[in-house]
Coordinates of C-alpha atoms in Angstrom, one line a residue:
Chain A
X25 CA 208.3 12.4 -1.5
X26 CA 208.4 15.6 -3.6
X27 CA 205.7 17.4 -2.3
X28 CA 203.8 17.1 0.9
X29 CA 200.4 18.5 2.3
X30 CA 199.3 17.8 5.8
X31 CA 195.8 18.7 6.8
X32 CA 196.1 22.2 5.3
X33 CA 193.4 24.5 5.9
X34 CA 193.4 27.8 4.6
X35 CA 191.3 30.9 5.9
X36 CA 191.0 34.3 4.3
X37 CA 189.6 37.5 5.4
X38 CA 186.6 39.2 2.9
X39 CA 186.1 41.9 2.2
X40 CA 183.1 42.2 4.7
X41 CA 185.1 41.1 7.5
X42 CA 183.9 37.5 7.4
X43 CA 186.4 34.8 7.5
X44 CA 186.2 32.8 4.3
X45 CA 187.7 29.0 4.2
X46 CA 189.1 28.8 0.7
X47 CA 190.3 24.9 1.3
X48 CA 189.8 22.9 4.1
X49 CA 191.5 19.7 5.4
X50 CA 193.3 18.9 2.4
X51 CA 195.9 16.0 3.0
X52 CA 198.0 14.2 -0.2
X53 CA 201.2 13.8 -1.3
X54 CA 203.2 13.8 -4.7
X55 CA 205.8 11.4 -4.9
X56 CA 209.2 12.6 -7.0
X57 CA 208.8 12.3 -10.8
X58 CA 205.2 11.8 -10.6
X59 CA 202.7 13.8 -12.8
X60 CA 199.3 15.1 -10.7
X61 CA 196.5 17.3 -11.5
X62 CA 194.4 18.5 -9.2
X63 CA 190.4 19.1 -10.9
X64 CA 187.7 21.0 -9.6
X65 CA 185.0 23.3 -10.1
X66 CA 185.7 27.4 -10.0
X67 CA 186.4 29.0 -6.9
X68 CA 187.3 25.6 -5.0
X69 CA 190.6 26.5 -3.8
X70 CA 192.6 25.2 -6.7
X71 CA 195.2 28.7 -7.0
X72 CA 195.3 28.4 -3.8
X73 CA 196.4 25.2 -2.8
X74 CA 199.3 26.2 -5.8
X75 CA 200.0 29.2 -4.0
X76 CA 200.8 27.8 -0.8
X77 CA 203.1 25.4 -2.5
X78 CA 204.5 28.3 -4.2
X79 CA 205.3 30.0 -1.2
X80 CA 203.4 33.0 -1.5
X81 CA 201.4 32.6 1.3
X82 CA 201.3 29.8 4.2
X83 CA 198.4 27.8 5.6
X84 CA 196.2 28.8 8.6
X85 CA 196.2 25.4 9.9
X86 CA 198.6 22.4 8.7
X87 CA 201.7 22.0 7.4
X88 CA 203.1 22.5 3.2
X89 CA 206.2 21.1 2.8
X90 CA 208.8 20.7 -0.8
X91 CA 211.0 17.8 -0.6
X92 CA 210.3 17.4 3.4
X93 CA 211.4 21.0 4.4
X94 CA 208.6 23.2 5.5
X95 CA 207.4 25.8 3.3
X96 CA 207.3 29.0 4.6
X97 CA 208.0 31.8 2.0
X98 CA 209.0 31.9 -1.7
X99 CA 210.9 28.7 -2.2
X100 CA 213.8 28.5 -4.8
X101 CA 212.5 24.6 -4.9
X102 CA 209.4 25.8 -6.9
X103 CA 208.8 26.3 -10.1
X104 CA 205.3 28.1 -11.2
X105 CA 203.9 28.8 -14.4
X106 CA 200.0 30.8 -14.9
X107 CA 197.5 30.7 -17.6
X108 CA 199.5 34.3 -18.4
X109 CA 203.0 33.5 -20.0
X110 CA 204.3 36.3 -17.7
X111 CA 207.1 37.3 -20.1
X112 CA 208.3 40.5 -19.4
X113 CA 207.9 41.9 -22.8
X114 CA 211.2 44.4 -22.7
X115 CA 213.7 41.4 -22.8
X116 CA 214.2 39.0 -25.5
X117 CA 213.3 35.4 -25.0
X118 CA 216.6 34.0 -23.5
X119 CA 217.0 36.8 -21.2
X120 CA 213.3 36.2 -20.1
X121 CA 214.4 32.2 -19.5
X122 CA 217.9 34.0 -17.5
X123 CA 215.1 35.9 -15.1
X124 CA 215.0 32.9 -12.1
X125 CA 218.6 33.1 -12.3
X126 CA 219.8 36.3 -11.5
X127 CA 219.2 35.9 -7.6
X128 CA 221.1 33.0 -7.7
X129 CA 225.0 34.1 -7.6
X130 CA 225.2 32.7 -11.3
X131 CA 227.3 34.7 -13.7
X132 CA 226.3 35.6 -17.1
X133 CA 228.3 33.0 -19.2
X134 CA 226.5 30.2 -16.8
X135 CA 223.0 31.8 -16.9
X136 CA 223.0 32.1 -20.6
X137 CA 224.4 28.9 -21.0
X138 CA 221.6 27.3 -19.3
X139 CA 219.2 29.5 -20.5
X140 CA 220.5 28.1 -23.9
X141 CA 220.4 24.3 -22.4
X142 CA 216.3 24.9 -21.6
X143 CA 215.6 26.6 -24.7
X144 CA 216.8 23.8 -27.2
X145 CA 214.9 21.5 -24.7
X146 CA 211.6 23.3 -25.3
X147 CA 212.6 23.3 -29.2
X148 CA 212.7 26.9 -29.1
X149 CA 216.3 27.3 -30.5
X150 CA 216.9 30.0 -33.1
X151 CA 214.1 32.6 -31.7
X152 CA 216.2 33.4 -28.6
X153 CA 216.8 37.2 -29.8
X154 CA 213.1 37.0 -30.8
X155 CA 210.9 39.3 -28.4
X156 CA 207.6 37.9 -27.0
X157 CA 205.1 40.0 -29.3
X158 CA 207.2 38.0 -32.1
X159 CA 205.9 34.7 -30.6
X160 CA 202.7 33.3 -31.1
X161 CA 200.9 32.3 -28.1
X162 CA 201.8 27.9 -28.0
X163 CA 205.6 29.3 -28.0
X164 CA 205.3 32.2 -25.6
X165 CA 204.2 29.3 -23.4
X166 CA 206.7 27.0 -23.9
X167 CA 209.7 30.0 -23.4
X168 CA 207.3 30.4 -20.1
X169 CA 208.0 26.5 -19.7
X170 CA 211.7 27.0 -20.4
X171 CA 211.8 29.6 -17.3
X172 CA 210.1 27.7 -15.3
X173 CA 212.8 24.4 -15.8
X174 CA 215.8 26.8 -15.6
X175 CA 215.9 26.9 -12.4
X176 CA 215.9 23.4 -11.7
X177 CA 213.4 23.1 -9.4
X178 CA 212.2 20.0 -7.8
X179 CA 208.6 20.4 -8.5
X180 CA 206.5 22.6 -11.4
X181 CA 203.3 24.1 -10.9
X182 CA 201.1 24.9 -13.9
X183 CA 198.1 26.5 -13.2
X184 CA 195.5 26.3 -16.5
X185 CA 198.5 27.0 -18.6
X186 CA 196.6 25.9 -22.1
X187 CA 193.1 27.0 -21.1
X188 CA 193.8 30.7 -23.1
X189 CA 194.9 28.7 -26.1
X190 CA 192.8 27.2 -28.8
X191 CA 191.7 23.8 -29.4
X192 CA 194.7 22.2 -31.4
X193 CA 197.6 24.7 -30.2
X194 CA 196.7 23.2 -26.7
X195 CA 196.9 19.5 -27.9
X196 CA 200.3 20.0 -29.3
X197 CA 201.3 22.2 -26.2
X198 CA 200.1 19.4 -23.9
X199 CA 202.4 17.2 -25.8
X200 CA 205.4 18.9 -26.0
X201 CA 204.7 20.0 -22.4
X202 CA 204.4 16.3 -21.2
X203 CA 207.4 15.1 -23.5
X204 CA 210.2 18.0 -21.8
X205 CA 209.0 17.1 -18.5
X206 CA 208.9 13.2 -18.9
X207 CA 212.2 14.2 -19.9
X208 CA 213.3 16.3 -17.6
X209 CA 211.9 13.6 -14.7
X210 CA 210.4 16.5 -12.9
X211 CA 207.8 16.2 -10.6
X212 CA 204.3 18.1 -11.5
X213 CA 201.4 19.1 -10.0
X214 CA 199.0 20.4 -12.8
X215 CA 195.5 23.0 -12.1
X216 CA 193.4 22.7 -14.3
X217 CA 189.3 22.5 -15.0
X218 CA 189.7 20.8 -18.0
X219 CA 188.6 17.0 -16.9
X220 CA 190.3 15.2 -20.9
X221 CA 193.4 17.1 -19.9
X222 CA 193.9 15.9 -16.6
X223 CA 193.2 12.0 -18.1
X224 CA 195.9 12.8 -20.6
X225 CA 198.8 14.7 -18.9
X226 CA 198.6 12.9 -15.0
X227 CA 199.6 9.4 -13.1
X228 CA 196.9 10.5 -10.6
X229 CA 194.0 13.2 -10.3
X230 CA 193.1 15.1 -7.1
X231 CA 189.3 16.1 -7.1
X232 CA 188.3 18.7 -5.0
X233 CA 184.7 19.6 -3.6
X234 CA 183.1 22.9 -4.0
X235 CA 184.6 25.4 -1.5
X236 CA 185.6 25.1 0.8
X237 CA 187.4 23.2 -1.1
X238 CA 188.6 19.2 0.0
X239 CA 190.0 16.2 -2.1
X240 CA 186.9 14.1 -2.4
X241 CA 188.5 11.9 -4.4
X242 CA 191.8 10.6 -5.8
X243 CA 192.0 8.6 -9.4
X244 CA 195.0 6.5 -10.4
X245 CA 195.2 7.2 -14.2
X246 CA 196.0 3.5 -15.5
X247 CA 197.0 4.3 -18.9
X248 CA 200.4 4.1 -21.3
X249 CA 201.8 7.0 -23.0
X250 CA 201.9 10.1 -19.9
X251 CA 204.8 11.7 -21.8
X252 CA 202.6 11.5 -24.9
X253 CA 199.0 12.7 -24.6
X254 CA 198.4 12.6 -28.3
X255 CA 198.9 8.7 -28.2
X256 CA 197.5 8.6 -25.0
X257 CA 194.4 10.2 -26.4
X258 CA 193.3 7.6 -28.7
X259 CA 192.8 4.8 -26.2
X260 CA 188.8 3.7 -25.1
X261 CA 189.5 3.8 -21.2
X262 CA 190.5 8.0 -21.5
X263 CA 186.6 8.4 -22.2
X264 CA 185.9 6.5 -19.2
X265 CA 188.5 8.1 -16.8
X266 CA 186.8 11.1 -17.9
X267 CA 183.2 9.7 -17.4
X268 CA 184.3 9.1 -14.0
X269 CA 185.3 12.6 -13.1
X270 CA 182.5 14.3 -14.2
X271 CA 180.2 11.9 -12.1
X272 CA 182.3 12.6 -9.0
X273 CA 182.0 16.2 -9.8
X274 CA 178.1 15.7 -10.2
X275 CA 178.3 17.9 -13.4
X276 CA 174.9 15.9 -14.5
X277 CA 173.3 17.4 -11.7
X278 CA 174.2 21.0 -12.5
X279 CA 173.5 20.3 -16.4
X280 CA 169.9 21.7 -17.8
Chain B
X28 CA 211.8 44.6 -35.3
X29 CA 213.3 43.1 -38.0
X30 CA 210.2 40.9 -38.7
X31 CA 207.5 43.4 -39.0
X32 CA 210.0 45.0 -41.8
X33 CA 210.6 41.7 -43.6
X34 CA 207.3 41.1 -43.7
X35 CA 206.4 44.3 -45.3
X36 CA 208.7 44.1 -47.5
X37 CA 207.4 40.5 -48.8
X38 CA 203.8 42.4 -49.5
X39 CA 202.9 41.9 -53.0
X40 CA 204.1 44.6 -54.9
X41 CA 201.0 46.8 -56.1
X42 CA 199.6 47.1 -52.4
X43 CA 203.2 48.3 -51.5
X44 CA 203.0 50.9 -54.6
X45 CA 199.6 52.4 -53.2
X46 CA 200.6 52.2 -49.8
X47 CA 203.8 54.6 -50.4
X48 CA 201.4 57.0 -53.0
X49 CA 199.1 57.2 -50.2
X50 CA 201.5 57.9 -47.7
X51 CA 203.2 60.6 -49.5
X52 CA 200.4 62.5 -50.4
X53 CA 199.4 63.5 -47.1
X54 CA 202.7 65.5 -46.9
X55 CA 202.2 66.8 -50.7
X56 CA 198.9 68.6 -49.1
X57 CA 200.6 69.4 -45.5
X58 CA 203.4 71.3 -48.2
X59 CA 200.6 72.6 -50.1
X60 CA 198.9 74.3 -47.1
X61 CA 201.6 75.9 -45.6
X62 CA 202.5 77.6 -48.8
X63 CA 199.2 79.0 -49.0
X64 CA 199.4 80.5 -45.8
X65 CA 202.7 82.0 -46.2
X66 CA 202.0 83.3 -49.4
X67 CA 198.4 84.4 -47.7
X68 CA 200.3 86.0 -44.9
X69 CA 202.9 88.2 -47.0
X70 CA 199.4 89.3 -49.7
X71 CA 196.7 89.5 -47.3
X72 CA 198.2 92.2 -44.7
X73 CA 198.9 94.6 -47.5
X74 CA 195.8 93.9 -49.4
X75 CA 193.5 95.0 -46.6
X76 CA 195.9 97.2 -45.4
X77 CA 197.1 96.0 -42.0
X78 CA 199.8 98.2 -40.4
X79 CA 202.9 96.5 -39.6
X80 CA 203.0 97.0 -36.4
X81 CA 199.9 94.7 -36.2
X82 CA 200.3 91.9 -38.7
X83 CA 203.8 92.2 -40.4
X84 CA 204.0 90.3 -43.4
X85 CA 206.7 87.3 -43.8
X86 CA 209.2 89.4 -45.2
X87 CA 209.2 92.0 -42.6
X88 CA 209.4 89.2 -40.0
X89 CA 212.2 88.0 -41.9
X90 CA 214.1 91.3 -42.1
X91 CA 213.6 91.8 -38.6
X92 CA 215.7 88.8 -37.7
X93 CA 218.0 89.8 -39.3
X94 CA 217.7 93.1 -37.5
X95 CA 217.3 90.9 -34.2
X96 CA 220.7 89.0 -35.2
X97 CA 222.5 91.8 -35.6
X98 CA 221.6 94.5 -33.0
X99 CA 219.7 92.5 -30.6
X100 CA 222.0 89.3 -29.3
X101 CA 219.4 87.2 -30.6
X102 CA 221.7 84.2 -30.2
X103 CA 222.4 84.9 -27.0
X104 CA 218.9 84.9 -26.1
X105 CA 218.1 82.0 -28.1
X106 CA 220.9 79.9 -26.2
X107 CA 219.7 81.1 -23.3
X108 CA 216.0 80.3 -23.2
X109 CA 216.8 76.7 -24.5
X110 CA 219.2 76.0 -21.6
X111 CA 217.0 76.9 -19.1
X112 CA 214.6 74.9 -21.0
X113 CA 216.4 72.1 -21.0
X114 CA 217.9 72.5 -17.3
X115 CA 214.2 72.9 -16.1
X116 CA 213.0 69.9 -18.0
X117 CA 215.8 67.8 -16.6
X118 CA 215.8 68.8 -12.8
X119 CA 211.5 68.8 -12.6
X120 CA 211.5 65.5 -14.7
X121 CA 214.7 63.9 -12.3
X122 CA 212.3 65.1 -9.6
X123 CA 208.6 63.7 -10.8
X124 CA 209.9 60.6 -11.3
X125 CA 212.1 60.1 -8.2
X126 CA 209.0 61.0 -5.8
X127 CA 206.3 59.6 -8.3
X128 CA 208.2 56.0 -7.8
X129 CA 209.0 56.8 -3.9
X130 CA 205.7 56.7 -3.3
X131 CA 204.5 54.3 -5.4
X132 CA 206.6 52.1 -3.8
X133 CA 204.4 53.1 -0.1
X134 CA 200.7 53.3 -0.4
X135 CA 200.6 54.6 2.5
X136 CA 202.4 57.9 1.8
X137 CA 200.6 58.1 -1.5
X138 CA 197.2 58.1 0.5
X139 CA 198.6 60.5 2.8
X140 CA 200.0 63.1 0.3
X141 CA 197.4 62.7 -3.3
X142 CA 195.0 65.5 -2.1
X143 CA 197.9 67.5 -1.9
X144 CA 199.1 66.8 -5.2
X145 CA 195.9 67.4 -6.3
X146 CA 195.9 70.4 -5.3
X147 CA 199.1 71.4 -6.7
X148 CA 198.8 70.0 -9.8
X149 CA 195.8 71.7 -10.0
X150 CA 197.4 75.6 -9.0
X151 CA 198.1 77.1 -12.0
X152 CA 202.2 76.9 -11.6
X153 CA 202.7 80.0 -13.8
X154 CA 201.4 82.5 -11.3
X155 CA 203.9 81.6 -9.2
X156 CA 205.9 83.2 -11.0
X157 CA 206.1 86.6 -9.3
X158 CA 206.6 85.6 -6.3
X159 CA 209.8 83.7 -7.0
X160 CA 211.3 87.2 -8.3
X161 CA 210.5 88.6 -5.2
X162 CA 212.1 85.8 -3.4
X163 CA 215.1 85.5 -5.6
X164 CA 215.3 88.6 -7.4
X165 CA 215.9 89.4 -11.1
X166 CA 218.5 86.9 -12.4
X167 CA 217.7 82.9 -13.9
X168 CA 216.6 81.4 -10.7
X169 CA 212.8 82.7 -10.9
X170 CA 212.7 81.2 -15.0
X171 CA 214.0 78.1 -13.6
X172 CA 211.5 76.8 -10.8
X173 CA 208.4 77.9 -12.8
X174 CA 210.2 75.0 -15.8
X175 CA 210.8 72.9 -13.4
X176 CA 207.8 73.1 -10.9
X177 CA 205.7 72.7 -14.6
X178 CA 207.7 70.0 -15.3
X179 CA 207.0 67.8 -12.5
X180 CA 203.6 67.3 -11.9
X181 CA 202.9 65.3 -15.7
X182 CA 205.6 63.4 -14.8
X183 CA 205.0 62.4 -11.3
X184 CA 201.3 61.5 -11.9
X185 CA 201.8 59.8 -14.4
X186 CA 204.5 57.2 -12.9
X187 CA 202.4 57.4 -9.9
X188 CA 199.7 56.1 -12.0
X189 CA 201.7 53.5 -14.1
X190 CA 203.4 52.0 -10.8
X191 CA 199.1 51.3 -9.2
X192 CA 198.8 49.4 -12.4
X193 CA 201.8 46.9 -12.3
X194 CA 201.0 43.4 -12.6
X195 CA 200.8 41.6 -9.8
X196 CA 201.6 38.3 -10.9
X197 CA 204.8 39.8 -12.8
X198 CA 205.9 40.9 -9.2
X199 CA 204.7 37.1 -7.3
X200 CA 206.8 35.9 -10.5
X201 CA 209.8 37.9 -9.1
X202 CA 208.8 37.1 -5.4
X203 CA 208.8 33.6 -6.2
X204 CA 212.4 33.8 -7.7
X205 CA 213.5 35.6 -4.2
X206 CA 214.3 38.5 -5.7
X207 CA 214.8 41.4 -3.2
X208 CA 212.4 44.2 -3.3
X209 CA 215.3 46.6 -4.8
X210 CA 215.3 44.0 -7.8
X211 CA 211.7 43.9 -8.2
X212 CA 211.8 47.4 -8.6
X213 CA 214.9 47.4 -11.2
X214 CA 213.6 44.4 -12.9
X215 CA 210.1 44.7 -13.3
X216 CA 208.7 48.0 -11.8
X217 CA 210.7 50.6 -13.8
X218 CA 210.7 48.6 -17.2
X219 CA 206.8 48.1 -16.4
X220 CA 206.4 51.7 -16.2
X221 CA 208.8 53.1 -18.9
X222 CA 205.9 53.8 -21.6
X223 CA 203.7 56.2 -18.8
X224 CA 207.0 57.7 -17.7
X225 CA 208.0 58.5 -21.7
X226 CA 204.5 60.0 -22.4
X227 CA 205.0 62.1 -18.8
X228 CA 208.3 63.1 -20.2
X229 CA 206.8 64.5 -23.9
X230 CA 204.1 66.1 -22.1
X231 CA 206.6 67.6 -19.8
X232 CA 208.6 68.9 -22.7
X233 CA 205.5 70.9 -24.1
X234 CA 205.2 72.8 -21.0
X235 CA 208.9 72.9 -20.1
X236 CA 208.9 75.8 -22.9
X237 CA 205.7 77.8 -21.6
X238 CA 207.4 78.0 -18.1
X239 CA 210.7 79.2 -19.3
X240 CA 209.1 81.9 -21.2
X241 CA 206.2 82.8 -18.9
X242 CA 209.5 83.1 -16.3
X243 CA 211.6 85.5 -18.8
X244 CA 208.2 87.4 -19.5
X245 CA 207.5 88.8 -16.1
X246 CA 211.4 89.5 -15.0
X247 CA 215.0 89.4 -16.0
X248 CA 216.3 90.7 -19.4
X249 CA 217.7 87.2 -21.0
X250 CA 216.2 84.9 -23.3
X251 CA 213.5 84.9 -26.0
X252 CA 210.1 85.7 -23.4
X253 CA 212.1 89.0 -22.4
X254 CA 212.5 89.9 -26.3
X255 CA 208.5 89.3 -26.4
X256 CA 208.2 91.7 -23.8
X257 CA 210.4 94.2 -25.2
X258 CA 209.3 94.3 -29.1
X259 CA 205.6 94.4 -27.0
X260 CA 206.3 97.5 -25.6
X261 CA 208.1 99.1 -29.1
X262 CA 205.2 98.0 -30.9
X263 CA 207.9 96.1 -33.1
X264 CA 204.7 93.2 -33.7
X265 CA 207.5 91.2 -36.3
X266 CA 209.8 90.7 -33.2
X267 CA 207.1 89.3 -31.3
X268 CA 206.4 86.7 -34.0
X269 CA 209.9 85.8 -34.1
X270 CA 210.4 85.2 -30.5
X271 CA 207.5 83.0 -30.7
X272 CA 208.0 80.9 -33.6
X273 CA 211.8 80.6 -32.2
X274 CA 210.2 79.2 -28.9
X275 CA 207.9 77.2 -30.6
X276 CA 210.7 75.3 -32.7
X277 CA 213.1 75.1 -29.5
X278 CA 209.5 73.0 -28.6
X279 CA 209.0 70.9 -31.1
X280 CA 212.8 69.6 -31.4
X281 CA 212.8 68.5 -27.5
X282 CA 209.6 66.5 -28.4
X283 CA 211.1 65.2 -31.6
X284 CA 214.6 64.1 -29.4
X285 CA 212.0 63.0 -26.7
X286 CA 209.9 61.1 -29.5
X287 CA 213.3 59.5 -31.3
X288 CA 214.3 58.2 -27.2
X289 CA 211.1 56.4 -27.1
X290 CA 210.9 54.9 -30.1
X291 CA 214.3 53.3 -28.9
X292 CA 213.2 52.7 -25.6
X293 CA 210.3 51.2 -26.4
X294 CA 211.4 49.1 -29.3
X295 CA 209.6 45.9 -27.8
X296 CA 205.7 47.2 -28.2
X297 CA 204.8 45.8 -31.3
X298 CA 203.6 49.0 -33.9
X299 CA 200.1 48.8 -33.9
X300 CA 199.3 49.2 -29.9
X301 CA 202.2 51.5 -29.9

């Protein structure tokens, strides 16, 4: 399996001194090449569950681990992508996609090669000498995309990377997202509160409770067409998958 | 770069027409003006019958350079003052931003050492002036820590500033791509802060003129503040306004180099948050 948790709790200390538990208990695994988001409401411990994964910092109790090694600090198995593009606006796109390289021993020719590789994959050829602000903000994404696959790593995080985009550049993003990493057979796990997306993108959905956060329940998404949410999007059952989420979220009880 | 220029250059032709009209005729006025004041300044004094030796006119200002050229070494000052100008600018900036990054790179030290800062930044560094005559006596030394303890506080405070505002999830990015903390601070730290460094530096530049002259003002007999303080006390009022318009040019083109630097630098920032 790609990516393992094992009754991960995770503790933080406010600001008042208290001890805060951000997620508690949380046990699942990701097989390899498999697509999972996890859904929740704010503040359940979602970044942080991605964080952990991420390497940034480890559990207080229970174990992370990437392709059945432990993680326990930045992992070079790990690829992460944020709502923010994170492109550093000084370098031109394909040196932006060489960035996860350069503390890998590569030389140039190599980096740039398979800066080049990712790029075309993302369909970004032709605005590699383009800088950022030249972008618009679907294909700042997708060069963001294109850094996080250079590095080859064995599993992507994206956390709410279309939720600063509007309506219809996020329905082609999720596509072009879905088709690259279908592609690409990497393995995902996907944050994200918005319930259609998670139907539309994932094999399988985590829910998590209210914090401190715990998966509450797990949803097998049944349904043709993962590398192509825009197909995917016109069958009857995605209403119903979503239907199902929002009752296990008991969103009716917080509507008014 | 090359977009934003093809793009204005597809505008449709009578909005580019007006544009450039409009453009242009701000500098027809700025022309205008100064004219008027030159001409002003070369009537007036005689009309109302100013002695020279309080307003000179243009043309006595301009014989006197001459007169300055000649008799005075005024290249030599000239030369003088803007070496040290530059020198001072270049050691105090060198120094703001090597200690401005040091200890933004430790928050620890930065707590430990701001109220001193502070306090510095707050002395007025000119009147420091005399006492670094009396400590290294009259030659260029005195001229040259005034520039150059001018210099660095604008500098330091503002990289101290820029580095307390660096993303943080540009440097997780970074961590999470195991780059050492030396390449954090090459990679993303220094480019991060280049745009507060630059305005530091054309701040810097301003003031890197007022210390070399306050410095050739109270001692030494070199450069263009020791020829203010000489035609002061001759009365000679149109080498005065020499000296000073010579400083004030040796100003403006460091901050136009300074400016031209930036604009390179800084190429990326697209125009209109620039």
């Amino acid at each position: 399996m790609a990516l393992e948790f094992k009754h991960v709790t995770k503790q933080f200390q406010s600001n008042s001194g208290e001890m805060l538990t951000a997620v508690k208990d949380v046990d699942f695994r990701v097989e390899k090449g498999e697509f999972v988001s996890v859904v929740g409401p704010s503040g359940c411990g979602k970044s942080t569950i991605l964080s952990m994964t991420a390497g940034l910092y480890q559990p207080s109790i229970g174990e992370v681990s990437v392709s059945g090694e432990r993680v326990d600090g930045p992992n070079p198995h790990v690829g992460f992508m944020l709502q923010k593009d994170l492109l550093l606006p000084w370098r031109d796109i394909i040196s932006n996609v060489e960035f996860g390289l350069e503390s890998r021993g590569l030389n140039r020719a190599a980096r740039r090669a398979k800066a080049m590789e990712v790029l075309n994959a993302c369909h970004l050829g032709g605005f590699e000498q383009h800088y950022p602000y030249q972008l618009s903000g679907g294909m700042r994404q997708r060069a963001a995309l294109a850094r996080t696959l250079a590095i080859d790593p064995e599993i992507i995080l994206l956390d709410e990377p279309f939720s600063a985009l509007d309506a219809q550049t996020k329905l082609l993003l999720q596509n072009s997202f879905s088709k690259v990493i279908a592609e690409q057979q990497k393995t995902t796990l996907l944050i994200t509160h918005d319930l259609a997306e998670a139907v539309l993108m994932s094999d399988r959905i985590l829910v998590l409770s209210e914090r401190p956060g715990t998966v509450i329940a797990e949803i097998k998404v049944d349904l043709p067409h993962r590398d192509e949410p825009l197909k995917r999007r016109n069958l009857p059952e995605v209403s119903e998958y979503a239907a199902q989420l929002f009752s296990y979220l008991k969103l009716e009880e917080k509507a008014f | 770069m090359t977009v934003a220029a093809s793009t204005s250059e597809s505008k449709p032709k009578p909005v580019k027409a007006v544009k450039v009209k409009g453009e242009s005729k701000h500098l027809y006025v700025s022309f205008g003006l100064l004219v008027v004041v030159l001409v002003m300044w070369e009537v007036l004094p005689g009309m109302l019958d100013v002695p020279r030796y309080i307003i000179p006119t243009l043309s006595d200002c301009l014989a006197e350079l001459k007169n300055m050229y000649a008799f005075d070494k005024l290249l030599s000052h000239t030369a003088s003052t803007a070496i040290f100008t530059i020198l001072g600018f270049v050691i105090g900036s060198a120094l703001g931003a090597a200690i401005g990054y040091l200890l933004g790179m430790s928050p620890f030290w930065e707590k430990v050492v701001s109220p001193y800062i502070l306090a510095l930044q707050i002395a007025p560094k000119v009147a420091f002036a005399p006492l670094f005559i009396m400590w290294f006596g009259y030659n260029s030394m005195p001229k040259l820590l005034v520039t150059v303890l001018i210099v660095f506080f604008p500098v330091l405070v503002n990289v101290l500033q820029a580095m307390r505002t660096v993303d943080r999830d540009l440097v997780n990015l970074a961590r999470a791509y195991s780059l050492t903390r030396w390449q954090i601070f090459v990679k993303i730290e220094m480019p991060s802060t280049l745009p507060n460094l630059m305005a530091g530096l054309r701040i810097a530049s301003t003031l890197a003129v007022i210390g070399v002259t306050v410095g050739e003002l109270v001692g030494g007999n070199v450069g263009l503040g020791y020829l203010i303080s000489y035609g002061g006390g001759q009365a000679n009022a149109a080498m005065v306004f020499n000296a000073i318009g010579i400083l004030t040019v040796i100003g403006c083109v460091l901050y136009m180099v300074l400016e031209r630097i930036e604009a390179r630098a800084l190429h990326y920032l697209p125009k209109d948050s620039h």
